[in-house]
Amino acid sequence: MEKLSPASKIYLVLVFAILYAPILYLIFYSFNSAGNMNEFESFTLEHYAAVFGDSRLIIILINTILVALLSGLLATVIGTFGAIGIVSVKNAKMRSVLLSFNNVLIVSPDVIIGASFLILFTFIGIKLGFTSVLISHIAFSVPIVVLMVLPKLLEMNTSLIDAARDLGATKRDVLMRVILPYISPGIFAGFFMALTYSLDDFAVTFFVTGNGFSTLSVEIYSMARTGITLTINAISGLIFVITVLVVIGYYFVNSRSKQAKVGR
Protein backbone atom coordinates (compact mmCIF):
# COMPACT_ATOMS: atom_id res chain seq x y z
CA MET A 1 0.00 0.00 0.00
CA GLU A 2 1.30 3.46 -0.90
CA LYS A 3 2.34 5.56 2.12
CA LEU A 4 0.20 8.58 2.93
CA SER A 5 1.69 12.02 2.52
CA PRO A 6 1.97 14.29 5.63
CA ALA A 7 -0.91 16.41 4.31
CA SER A 8 -3.10 13.33 3.94
CA LYS A 9 -2.26 12.21 7.48
CA ILE A 10 -3.13 15.65 8.89
CA TYR A 11 -6.39 15.63 6.93
CA LEU A 12 -7.31 12.18 8.27
CA VAL A 13 -6.47 13.21 11.84
CA LEU A 14 -8.70 16.29 11.50
CA VAL A 15 -11.57 14.24 10.05
CA PHE A 16 -11.41 11.64 12.82
CA ALA A 17 -11.04 14.38 15.45
CA ILE A 18 -14.23 16.07 14.21
CA LEU A 19 -16.08 12.76 14.11
CA TYR A 20 -15.01 11.44 17.49
CA ALA A 21 -14.57 14.63 19.55
CA PRO A 22 -18.30 15.04 20.41
CA ILE A 23 -18.58 11.37 21.43
CA LEU A 24 -15.45 11.49 23.57
CA TYR A 25 -16.60 14.78 25.11
CA LEU A 26 -19.93 13.18 26.01
CA ILE A 27 -18.29 10.05 27.47
CA PHE A 28 -15.75 12.15 29.40
CA TYR A 29 -18.50 13.99 31.29
CA SER A 30 -20.32 10.72 32.01
CA PHE A 31 -17.68 10.30 34.75
CA ASN A 32 -18.26 13.76 36.22
CA SER A 33 -19.47 13.84 39.81
CA ALA A 34 -20.72 17.42 39.41
CA GLY A 35 -23.82 16.22 37.57
CA ASN A 36 -23.45 18.70 34.72
CA MET A 37 -21.31 19.29 31.65
CA ASN A 38 -20.03 22.72 32.62
CA GLU A 39 -17.08 21.75 34.80
CA PHE A 40 -15.41 18.42 35.59
CA GLU A 41 -15.39 18.06 39.37
CA SER A 42 -14.09 14.53 40.04
CA PHE A 43 -14.23 11.01 38.67
CA THR A 44 -17.28 8.93 39.51
CA LEU A 45 -19.18 5.90 38.24
CA GLU A 46 -22.45 6.92 39.86
CA HIS A 47 -24.11 7.69 36.51
CA TYR A 48 -23.30 4.20 35.23
CA ALA A 49 -24.53 2.78 38.54
CA ALA A 50 -27.74 4.75 38.03
CA VAL A 51 -28.16 3.15 34.60
CA PHE A 52 -27.67 -0.38 35.92
CA GLY A 53 -29.77 0.38 38.98
CA ASP A 54 -32.73 1.41 36.88
CA SER A 55 -34.59 -1.81 36.05
CA ARG A 56 -36.69 -0.01 33.43
CA LEU A 57 -33.58 1.10 31.55
CA ILE A 58 -32.14 -2.41 31.77
CA ILE A 59 -35.34 -3.83 30.25
CA ILE A 60 -35.18 -1.22 27.48
CA LEU A 61 -31.52 -2.09 26.86
CA ILE A 62 -32.41 -5.81 26.66
CA ASN A 63 -35.31 -4.99 24.30
CA THR A 64 -32.98 -2.98 22.07
CA ILE A 65 -30.36 -5.73 21.88
CA LEU A 66 -33.03 -8.43 21.38
CA VAL A 67 -34.66 -6.53 18.51
CA ALA A 68 -31.25 -5.82 16.96
CA LEU A 69 -30.13 -9.47 17.12
CA LEU A 70 -33.42 -10.93 15.89
CA SER A 71 -33.91 -8.39 13.11
CA GLY A 72 -30.26 -8.77 12.11
CA LEU A 73 -30.50 -12.57 11.90
CA LEU A 74 -33.84 -12.66 10.07
CA ALA A 75 -32.85 -9.82 7.72
CA THR A 76 -29.59 -11.65 6.96
CA VAL A 77 -31.44 -14.84 6.02
CA ILE A 78 -34.05 -13.00 3.91
CA GLY A 79 -31.49 -10.65 2.35
CA THR A 80 -29.06 -13.46 1.49
CA PHE A 81 -31.70 -15.49 -0.32
CA GLY A 82 -33.00 -12.29 -1.87
CA ALA A 83 -29.56 -11.51 -3.28
CA ILE A 84 -29.22 -15.08 -4.59
CA GLY A 85 -32.65 -14.72 -6.19
CA ILE A 86 -31.71 -11.41 -7.84
CA VAL A 87 -28.46 -12.83 -9.23
CA SER A 88 -30.26 -15.91 -10.55
CA VAL A 89 -32.57 -13.72 -12.68
CA LYS A 90 -31.31 -14.15 -16.25
CA ASN A 91 -33.09 -11.12 -17.69
CA ALA A 92 -30.70 -8.17 -17.16
CA LYS A 93 -33.49 -5.61 -17.36
CA MET A 94 -35.57 -7.42 -14.74
CA ARG A 95 -32.50 -7.77 -12.50
CA SER A 96 -31.87 -4.03 -12.80
CA VAL A 97 -35.50 -3.31 -11.87
CA LEU A 98 -35.27 -5.53 -8.78
CA LEU A 99 -32.05 -3.82 -7.70
CA SER A 100 -33.67 -0.42 -8.18
CA PHE A 101 -36.58 -1.44 -5.94
CA ASN A 102 -34.04 -2.59 -3.36
CA ASN A 103 -32.09 0.68 -3.53
CA VAL A 104 -35.24 2.81 -3.28
CA LEU A 105 -35.84 1.42 0.22
CA ILE A 106 -32.29 2.35 1.24
CA VAL A 107 -32.46 5.98 0.09
CA SER A 108 -36.03 6.54 1.31
CA PRO A 109 -36.21 8.90 4.30
CA ASP A 110 -36.72 7.12 7.62
CA VAL A 111 -39.65 9.37 8.41
CA ILE A 112 -41.49 8.16 5.31
CA ILE A 113 -40.71 4.51 6.10
CA GLY A 114 -41.82 4.92 9.70
CA ALA A 115 -45.06 6.68 8.78
CA SER A 116 -45.77 4.03 6.12
CA PHE A 117 -45.33 1.20 8.62
CA LEU A 118 -47.51 3.00 11.15
CA ILE A 119 -50.32 3.28 8.60
CA LEU A 120 -49.84 -0.35 7.52
CA PHE A 121 -49.86 -1.76 11.05
CA THR A 122 -52.91 0.32 11.95
CA PHE A 123 -54.70 -0.81 8.80
CA ILE A 124 -54.06 -4.55 9.24
CA GLY A 125 -54.56 -4.45 13.00
CA ILE A 126 -51.07 -5.23 14.32
CA LYS A 127 -50.66 -3.82 17.81
CA LEU A 128 -47.71 -1.45 18.11
CA GLY A 129 -44.95 -2.89 20.26
CA PHE A 130 -42.25 -5.53 19.98
CA THR A 131 -43.71 -7.19 16.86
CA SER A 132 -44.19 -3.95 14.93
CA VAL A 133 -40.68 -2.74 15.79
CA LEU A 134 -39.15 -6.10 14.86
CA ILE A 135 -40.96 -6.25 11.50
CA SER A 136 -40.01 -2.68 10.58
CA HIS A 137 -36.35 -3.24 11.54
CA ILE A 138 -36.24 -6.41 9.43
CA ALA A 139 -37.79 -4.50 6.53
CA PHE A 140 -35.25 -1.68 6.42
CA SER A 141 -32.34 -4.05 7.10
CA VAL A 142 -33.05 -6.51 4.27
CA PRO A 143 -31.99 -4.11 1.44
CA ILE A 144 -28.72 -3.44 3.29
CA VAL A 145 -27.97 -7.15 3.54
CA VAL A 146 -28.76 -7.58 -0.16
CA LEU A 147 -26.22 -4.87 -1.05
CA MET A 148 -23.58 -6.50 1.18
CA VAL A 149 -24.06 -10.00 -0.24
CA LEU A 150 -24.56 -9.09 -3.89
CA PRO A 151 -20.91 -8.16 -4.69
CA LYS A 152 -19.67 -11.52 -3.39
CA LEU A 153 -22.22 -13.34 -5.53
CA LEU A 154 -21.30 -11.34 -8.62
CA GLU A 155 -17.58 -11.99 -8.22
CA MET A 156 -18.16 -15.72 -7.71
CA ASN A 157 -16.99 -17.86 -10.60
CA THR A 158 -19.99 -19.85 -11.85
CA SER A 159 -17.65 -22.66 -12.91
CA LEU A 160 -17.51 -23.60 -9.20
CA ILE A 161 -21.22 -24.36 -9.31
CA ASP A 162 -20.92 -26.23 -12.60
CA ALA A 163 -18.05 -28.31 -11.23
CA ALA A 164 -20.03 -29.18 -8.11
CA ARG A 165 -23.00 -30.29 -10.21
CA ASP A 166 -20.75 -32.37 -12.45
CA LEU A 167 -19.49 -34.12 -9.32
CA GLY A 168 -23.06 -35.05 -8.39
CA ALA A 169 -23.91 -32.29 -5.91
CA THR A 170 -27.59 -31.63 -5.39
CA LYS A 171 -29.04 -28.09 -5.35
CA ARG A 172 -28.93 -28.15 -1.56
CA ASP A 173 -25.27 -29.26 -1.59
CA VAL A 174 -24.37 -26.49 -4.04
CA LEU A 175 -26.09 -23.92 -1.85
CA MET A 176 -24.74 -25.14 1.49
CA ARG A 177 -21.23 -26.22 0.48
CA VAL A 178 -20.33 -23.89 -2.38
CA ILE A 179 -22.37 -20.70 -2.51
CA LEU A 180 -22.89 -19.89 1.18
CA PRO A 181 -19.24 -20.55 2.24
CA TYR A 182 -17.99 -18.41 -0.65
CA ILE A 183 -20.25 -15.45 0.15
CA SER A 184 -19.90 -15.78 3.95
CA PRO A 185 -17.85 -12.52 4.28
CA GLY A 186 -20.72 -10.65 2.61
CA ILE A 187 -23.25 -12.41 4.86
CA PHE A 188 -21.33 -11.47 8.00
CA ALA A 189 -20.94 -7.90 6.77
CA GLY A 190 -24.68 -7.73 6.09
CA PHE A 191 -25.50 -9.10 9.55
CA PHE A 192 -23.28 -6.61 11.35
CA MET A 193 -24.59 -3.72 9.24
CA ALA A 194 -28.18 -4.76 9.98
CA LEU A 195 -27.31 -5.05 13.66
CA THR A 196 -25.81 -1.56 13.86
CA TYR A 197 -28.64 -0.02 11.81
CA SER A 198 -31.16 -1.54 14.19
CA LEU A 199 -29.28 -0.32 17.28
CA ASP A 200 -28.96 3.13 15.76
CA ASP A 201 -32.46 3.59 14.36
CA PHE A 202 -34.68 6.22 15.91
CA ALA A 203 -37.02 7.65 13.28
CA VAL A 204 -38.71 4.41 12.19
CA THR A 205 -38.87 3.03 15.73
CA PHE A 206 -40.40 6.26 17.01
CA PHE A 207 -43.43 5.73 14.74
CA VAL A 208 -44.03 2.04 15.48
CA THR A 209 -42.96 1.56 19.08
CA GLY A 210 -46.32 2.16 20.79
CA ASN A 211 -46.99 2.29 24.53
CA GLY A 212 -45.26 -0.11 26.91
CA PHE A 213 -42.35 -0.90 24.61
CA SER A 214 -39.33 1.25 23.84
CA THR A 215 -35.80 1.09 22.58
CA LEU A 216 -32.79 3.03 23.77
CA SER A 217 -32.85 5.56 20.95
CA VAL A 218 -36.48 6.47 21.66
CA GLU A 219 -35.89 6.47 25.41
CA ILE A 220 -32.85 8.75 25.13
CA TYR A 221 -34.91 11.15 22.99
CA SER A 222 -37.65 11.18 25.63
CA MET A 223 -35.12 11.77 28.42
CA ALA A 224 -33.40 14.56 26.48
CA ARG A 225 -36.71 16.41 26.06
CA THR A 226 -37.05 16.71 29.83
CA GLY A 227 -33.46 17.92 30.26
CA ILE A 228 -29.98 16.58 29.68
CA THR A 229 -28.69 14.43 32.54
CA LEU A 230 -25.41 12.60 32.75
CA THR A 231 -27.35 9.34 32.77
CA ILE A 232 -27.82 9.95 29.04
CA ASN A 233 -24.05 10.35 28.73
CA ALA A 234 -23.55 7.02 30.52
CA ILE A 235 -26.07 5.22 28.27
CA SER A 236 -24.50 6.76 25.17
CA GLY A 237 -21.08 5.66 26.37
CA LEU A 238 -22.30 2.10 26.82
CA ILE A 239 -23.86 2.07 23.35
CA PHE A 240 -20.60 3.39 21.89
CA VAL A 241 -18.64 0.60 23.59
CA ILE A 242 -21.12 -2.03 22.35
CA THR A 243 -20.84 -0.62 18.83
CA VAL A 244 -17.04 -0.73 18.97
CA LEU A 245 -17.20 -4.35 20.16
CA VAL A 246 -19.54 -5.21 17.27
CA VAL A 247 -17.11 -3.65 14.79
CA ILE A 248 -14.16 -5.49 16.36
CA GLY A 249 -16.17 -8.71 16.18
CA TYR A 250 -16.89 -8.11 12.52
CA TYR A 251 -13.22 -7.54 11.66
CA PHE A 252 -12.23 -10.58 13.74
CA VAL A 253 -14.70 -12.82 11.87
CA ASN A 254 -13.72 -11.25 8.54
CA SER A 255 -9.99 -11.74 9.13
CA ARG A 256 -10.56 -15.35 10.23
CA SER A 257 -12.49 -15.97 7.04
CA LYS A 258 -9.69 -14.50 4.90
CA GLN A 259 -7.06 -16.55 6.71
CA ALA A 260 -9.12 -19.70 6.18
CA LYS A 261 -9.29 -18.96 2.45
CA VAL A 262 -5.54 -18.35 2.24
CA GLY A 263 -4.88 -21.61 4.09
CA ARG A 264 -6.90 -23.67 1.63
XYZ file of C-alpha atoms in Angstrom:
264
model
C 0.000 0.000 0.000
C 1.297 3.459 -0.899
C 2.335 5.564 2.118
C 0.199 8.579 2.925
C 1.686 12.024 2.522
C 1.967 14.291 5.634
C -0.910 16.414 4.308
C -3.101 13.326 3.939
C -2.264 12.207 7.476
C -3.134 15.646 8.885
C -6.389 15.628 6.933
C -7.311 12.182 8.270
C -6.469 13.211 11.837
C -8.703 16.285 11.500
C -11.568 14.241 10.054
C -11.409 11.643 12.823
C -11.042 14.383 15.451
C -14.226 16.069 14.205
C -16.076 12.761 14.105
C -15.009 11.439 17.487
C -14.565 14.632 19.551
C -18.301 15.037 20.409
C -18.580 11.372 21.426
C -15.451 11.489 23.571
C -16.596 14.782 25.115
C -19.928 13.182 26.008
C -18.288 10.051 27.475
C -15.749 12.149 29.396
C -18.496 13.989 31.288
C -20.320 10.722 32.011
C -17.675 10.302 34.746
C -18.257 13.763 36.224
C -19.474 13.837 39.809
C -20.721 17.421 39.414
C -23.816 16.217 37.570
C -23.449 18.697 34.718
C -21.311 19.285 31.649
C -20.027 22.715 32.617
C -17.078 21.750 34.796
C -15.413 18.417 35.589
C -15.391 18.060 39.369
C -14.091 14.530 40.039
C -14.226 11.011 38.673
C -17.282 8.928 39.514
C -19.180 5.900 38.239
C -22.453 6.915 39.861
C -24.115 7.694 36.511
C -23.303 4.205 35.225
C -24.526 2.784 38.540
C -27.745 4.755 38.030
C -28.162 3.152 34.602
C -27.665 -0.384 35.915
C -29.773 0.383 38.982
C -32.734 1.412 36.880
C -34.594 -1.809 36.049
C -36.691 -0.013 33.429
C -33.578 1.103 31.552
C -32.138 -2.414 31.767
C -35.344 -3.827 30.249
C -35.182 -1.224 27.482
C -31.519 -2.094 26.860
C -32.413 -5.806 26.657
C -35.308 -4.987 24.301
C -32.975 -2.979 22.073
C -30.360 -5.734 21.877
C -33.031 -8.425 21.382
C -34.662 -6.530 18.513
C -31.249 -5.817 16.956
C -30.128 -9.467 17.117
C -33.417 -10.933 15.888
C -33.913 -8.393 13.114
C -30.257 -8.775 12.110
C -30.504 -12.566 11.900
C -33.843 -12.659 10.070
C -32.849 -9.823 7.722
C -29.590 -11.645 6.958
C -31.445 -14.841 6.016
C -34.046 -13.003 3.911
C -31.487 -10.654 2.348
C -29.060 -13.462 1.486
C -31.698 -15.492 -0.317
C -33.001 -12.291 -1.873
C -29.555 -11.513 -3.278
C -29.225 -15.081 -4.586
C -32.647 -14.719 -6.190
C -31.714 -11.414 -7.843
C -28.460 -12.833 -9.225
C -30.264 -15.909 -10.552
C -32.569 -13.716 -12.678
C -31.313 -14.152 -16.245
C -33.088 -11.120 -17.689
C -30.698 -8.172 -17.157
C -33.493 -5.611 -17.355
C -35.572 -7.420 -14.741
C -32.501 -7.770 -12.499
C -31.870 -4.033 -12.799
C -35.500 -3.310 -11.872
C -35.271 -5.526 -8.784
C -32.051 -3.823 -7.697
C -33.669 -0.421 -8.184
C -36.578 -1.443 -5.941
C -34.044 -2.589 -3.361
C -32.091 0.682 -3.529
C -35.243 2.811 -3.275
C -35.843 1.417 0.216
C -32.294 2.348 1.242
C -32.463 5.977 0.095
C -36.029 6.535 1.305
C -36.211 8.903 4.303
C -36.720 7.122 7.616
C -39.649 9.374 8.410
C -41.488 8.158 5.309
C -40.708 4.511 6.098
C -41.820 4.924 9.705
C -45.063 6.677 8.778
C -45.769 4.028 6.121
C -45.330 1.203 8.619
C -47.505 3.001 11.153
C -50.323 3.278 8.596
C -49.839 -0.347 7.518
C -49.860 -1.762 11.052
C -52.906 0.324 11.954
C -54.702 -0.813 8.795
C -54.061 -4.552 9.238
C -54.560 -4.452 12.998
C -51.073 -5.235 14.320
C -50.662 -3.818 17.805
C -47.715 -1.445 18.112
C -44.953 -2.891 20.259
C -42.249 -5.530 19.981
C -43.713 -7.188 16.861
C -44.193 -3.953 14.925
C -40.676 -2.737 15.794
C -39.147 -6.097 14.858
C -40.962 -6.252 11.497
C -40.012 -2.685 10.582
C -36.352 -3.236 11.537
C -36.241 -6.406 9.432
C -37.794 -4.504 6.533
C -35.250 -1.682 6.418
C -32.338 -4.053 7.104
C -33.046 -6.513 4.270
C -31.990 -4.115 1.444
C -28.716 -3.437 3.286
C -27.971 -7.152 3.541
C -28.763 -7.580 -0.164
C -26.221 -4.874 -1.047
C -23.580 -6.498 1.183
C -24.064 -10.005 -0.237
C -24.561 -9.086 -3.885
C -20.913 -8.157 -4.695
C -19.673 -11.517 -3.389
C -22.218 -13.345 -5.529
C -21.300 -11.339 -8.623
C -17.580 -11.990 -8.222
C -18.156 -15.718 -7.710
C -16.986 -17.861 -10.602
C -19.992 -19.851 -11.847
C -17.650 -22.661 -12.908
C -17.506 -23.599 -9.205
C -21.222 -24.360 -9.307
C -20.923 -26.230 -12.601
C -18.048 -28.307 -11.230
C -20.034 -29.178 -8.110
C -23.004 -30.287 -10.207
C -20.753 -32.368 -12.451
C -19.490 -34.118 -9.324
C -23.056 -35.047 -8.391
C -23.907 -32.293 -5.912
C -27.591 -31.626 -5.393
C -29.041 -28.093 -5.354
C -28.926 -28.152 -1.560
C -25.268 -29.260 -1.587
C -24.375 -26.490 -4.044
C -26.094 -23.922 -1.847
C -24.741 -25.139 1.488
C -21.226 -26.220 0.480
C -20.332 -23.891 -2.384
C -22.371 -20.704 -2.511
C -22.887 -19.893 1.181
C -19.244 -20.555 2.240
C -17.995 -18.409 -0.646
C -20.248 -15.455 0.149
C -19.904 -15.782 3.954
C -17.849 -12.517 4.276
C -20.717 -10.653 2.608
C -23.254 -12.406 4.857
C -21.326 -11.469 8.002
C -20.940 -7.895 6.767
C -24.681 -7.735 6.087
C -25.496 -9.100 9.550
C -23.281 -6.608 11.348
C -24.589 -3.723 9.241
C -28.183 -4.760 9.978
C -27.307 -5.048 13.659
C -25.808 -1.557 13.856
C -28.637 -0.016 11.813
C -31.165 -1.541 14.195
C -29.282 -0.319 17.275
C -28.959 3.133 15.755
C -32.463 3.588 14.365
C -34.676 6.221 15.915
C -37.020 7.653 13.284
C -38.709 4.414 12.187
C -38.867 3.026 15.735
C -40.402 6.258 17.014
C -43.426 5.731 14.740
C -44.033 2.042 15.478
C -42.957 1.559 19.081
C -46.320 2.162 20.788
C -46.994 2.289 24.530
C -45.257 -0.108 26.906
C -42.345 -0.904 24.609
C -39.332 1.248 23.841
C -35.796 1.094 22.575
C -32.791 3.029 23.775
C -32.849 5.556 20.947
C -36.475 6.468 21.656
C -35.886 6.471 25.411
C -32.854 8.754 25.132
C -34.907 11.146 22.986
C -37.655 11.176 25.627
C -35.122 11.772 28.425
C -33.398 14.559 26.483
C -36.705 16.405 26.056
C -37.049 16.712 29.827
C -33.463 17.919 30.261
C -29.983 16.579 29.677
C -28.688 14.429 32.535
C -25.411 12.604 32.748
C -27.349 9.336 32.768
C -27.822 9.953 29.042
C -24.051 10.347 28.728
C -23.553 7.025 30.516
C -26.074 5.219 28.273
C -24.503 6.756 25.173
C -21.078 5.660 26.365
C -22.305 2.103 26.823
C -23.859 2.072 23.352
C -20.605 3.390 21.890
C -18.639 0.601 23.593
C -21.117 -2.027 22.353
C -20.836 -0.624 18.828
C -17.038 -0.734 18.970
C -17.198 -4.353 20.156
C -19.537 -5.215 17.274
C -17.109 -3.649 14.793
C -14.161 -5.487 16.357
C -16.173 -8.714 16.181
C -16.887 -8.111 12.524
C -13.223 -7.537 11.665
C -12.229 -10.581 13.735
C -14.699 -12.818 11.865
C -13.725 -11.252 8.537
C -9.991 -11.742 9.130
C -10.562 -15.349 10.228
C -12.493 -15.968 7.038
C -9.693 -14.497 4.905
C -7.058 -16.548 6.714
C -9.120 -19.699 6.182
C -9.295 -18.957 2.452
C -5.542 -18.354 2.243
C -4.882 -21.614 4.094
C -6.903 -23.671 1.635
